[in-house]
Amino acid sequence: MEEILNNAKQWLSDTFDSETQQEIQQLINTNADDLADRFYKNLEFGTGGMRGIVGAGTNRINKYTLGKATQGLSNYLHKTYPDKALKVAIGYDCRHDSEWLAKVVASVLSANNIQVFLFEDMRPTPELSFAVNYLGCDAGIVLTASHNPPEYNGYKVYWNDGGQIVPPQDTEIINEVNSLAFSEISFNAKEELITSIGSEIDEAFWKASLANGTFDIKGREDLKIVFTSLHGTSIKLIPEVLKRAGYTQVHIVEEQATPDGDFSTVDSPNPEEPAALKMAVDLANKIDADIVLGTDPDSDRIGIAVRDLDGNMTLLNGNQTMSMMTDFLINDWKKQGKLNGKQFVGSTIVSTNLVNEIANSYGVETKVGLTGFKWIAKMIKDHPELEFIGGGEESFGYMVGDFVRDKDAVTSALLACEIAADAKANNSSFYKELLNLYTRHHLYKEHLISLVKKGMDGAQQIKQMMIDLRNNPLTEIDGAKVEYLYDYQSSTRKNLVTGEETTIDIPKSNVLIYHTEDGTKIAARPSGTEPKIKFYFSIKNKLNDISNAKKVEKELDTKIQRIIKQLNLL
């Protein structure tokens, strides 16, 4: 506690403004627990950048932690490109603090003689990724905490390809940031270096989205769509891109259409959670819509609900969505005669293996990386000799083509509607086509459990869980032998039957994945941006006919529950 107190007292110096000093002094006087949480560590770049609660302290998002990150990035850019006129684009979402924090970041960059392109208003994160390339920038920054609660904000850094930073840049930038004192931040903006951007980028993004996300289909005017932005940024782009594509029946959930940093109509603005899309599903049932689209606050994740064979609205999970999108895209490439063995799709280690089966059936390679779209963007960058078709991950994100280098709910929404409209025009449906996909491959059932462990004690509990799973590995799961244990921290794949070990050629990450002899896959992964440990379950079985889908799905659900009980995760 003494070290924490000493760290806190440094924030009482003249380096920090009087408001910050007062906030810290009050905590020193009255609230030891809150003070400890604010200063027991520094915020770090995780899979989704730097994310935390807004407030004073080293473990908080504020003008000083973001200022220091931006000063470090500025120093790194100048060292990397010493003779270049540097350019950085900045975007931000609908959170209460995003706009002023974006202006703080712009001030620091411009104070370091870097040209800044700052969006005039909130915009979807994928548009920032697009803008980096469109404007020829050396880096990009977006202020967002994705679907986190209202008290959070965050900071993501993009490199000149439009993808988030990856090794070696991430470590080098972090080292640069960590070498700085707060007193070394230059906050004095050079306003002449800050340019406001907006409509020109919107127009270019719409055109690129339409070019990548529309296909030779019929029936757009017959598809009835319900769309909700969940109080976020997608309201700026998705209605317009659907209109331009020819969708005339787009019904917006008006109560959730106004951007709102409190996300006042939902407990969590996360389209992965069924409750977040309840108002949209209710509207869909009222007007007999075919499909529901919902996006998170920064519009990189998309939730989709469609009608099942009984006519009930059902929320698809991210694995189902990415499987359908991947199959549709590869099949379109095939119809156009564009497949020649030099294409690939992207996925992640915790996502469904159904995508791999689908791609393999077309003779297309699946490249698999760590969790986070920065790794899919890196695949594109590392393999210029190959064409990228599309890529996704289980957490409701997809990227269509490579005009954007991050998950893109705008173009994914358009693609989802293309799939649904095409199916309807051919007397089928999105859901029926999903079942047909299962009959051609396997019916996969996935499940995710997130255990929240807050604060220092929680961080220790998560650490211990991973140690136990690593040092005392399971040898059987639901009666099936564990064949392989993939340890991405040690970069090893161990055959638990023979003891043989091989090397995994993927960057190190604190992830463990068990593979059993019956095709079950279980992954354990601490979150890089939230106080959580996540367990991913994936099991499969043959589906001979879509009429048996409910029966097979129920059997798989029961199996998952048995495994959860075995692992004491109830």
Tab-separated table of C-alpha atoms in Angstrom, residues 41-52 59 61 66 69 144 153-158 163-167 169-171 173-174 178 301 370-375 393 406-407 508-511 525-532 534:
chain	number	residue	atom	x	y	z
A	41	LYS	CA	-0.846	-0.776	-12.135
A	42	ASN	CA	-0.546	1.168	-15.376
A	43	LEU	CA	-3.070	0.676	-18.169
A	44	GLU	CA	-1.535	-1.465	-20.906
A	45	PHE	CA	-2.239	-2.209	-24.558
A	46	GLY	CA	-4.251	-5.444	-24.759
A	47	THR	CA	-5.938	-7.214	-27.686
A	48	GLY	CA	-8.241	-4.228	-28.120
A	49	GLY	CA	-5.820	-1.446	-27.196
A	50	MET	CA	-5.925	0.449	-23.904
A	51	ARG	CA	-9.245	0.455	-22.088
A	52	GLY	CA	-10.348	1.453	-18.603
A	59	ASN	CA	-4.967	2.672	-13.987
A	61	ILE	CA	-8.301	6.729	-18.754
A	66	LEU	CA	-3.709	9.168	-22.965
A	69	ALA	CA	0.524	7.251	-24.735
A	144	THR	CA	-13.656	4.053	-27.834
A	153	ASN	CA	-13.282	4.663	-22.431
A	154	GLY	CA	-10.321	3.503	-24.460
A	155	TYR	CA	-7.616	4.192	-26.995
A	156	LYS	CA	-6.675	2.085	-30.004
A	157	VAL	CA	-3.657	2.739	-32.222
A	158	TYR	CA	-3.522	1.860	-35.933
A	163	GLY	CA	-4.675	-2.278	-39.016
A	164	GLN	CA	-4.137	-2.034	-35.272
A	165	ILE	CA	-0.536	-2.112	-34.092
A	166	VAL	CA	1.110	-5.539	-33.807
A	167	PRO	CA	4.655	-6.698	-32.995
A	169	GLN	CA	5.480	-1.790	-33.229
A	170	ASP	CA	3.301	-2.405	-30.174
A	171	THR	CA	6.178	-3.315	-27.846
A	173	ILE	CA	5.663	2.052	-28.725
A	174	ILE	CA	4.898	0.785	-25.209
A	178	ASN	CA	6.997	3.721	-20.393
A	301	ARG	CA	-19.394	-5.657	-33.891
A	370	LEU	CA	-4.713	-14.897	-32.128
A	371	THR	CA	-7.894	-13.203	-30.915
A	372	GLY	CA	-8.292	-9.698	-32.298
A	373	PHE	CA	-8.653	-8.319	-35.797
A	374	LYS	CA	-5.185	-6.834	-35.740
A	375	TRP	CA	-3.917	-10.351	-36.420
A	393	GLU	CA	-13.976	-14.032	-35.151
A	406	ASP	CA	-10.540	-3.948	-38.763
A	407	LYS	CA	-13.860	-5.592	-38.059
A	508	LYS	CA	2.870	-15.758	-27.732
A	509	SER	CA	-0.360	-15.181	-25.832
A	510	ASN	CA	-1.806	-16.382	-22.539
A	511	VAL	CA	-4.243	-18.865	-24.100
A	525	ARG	CA	-8.200	-16.993	-22.210
A	526	PRO	CA	-7.932	-14.008	-19.858
A	527	SER	CA	-9.312	-10.865	-21.517
A	528	GLY	CA	-6.765	-8.298	-22.606
A	529	THR	CA	-9.068	-5.336	-21.949
A	530	GLU	CA	-11.501	-6.378	-19.186
A	531	PRO	CA	-11.228	-8.083	-15.753
A	532	LYS	CA	-12.469	-11.386	-17.150
A	534	LYS	CA	-13.203	-16.448	-20.866
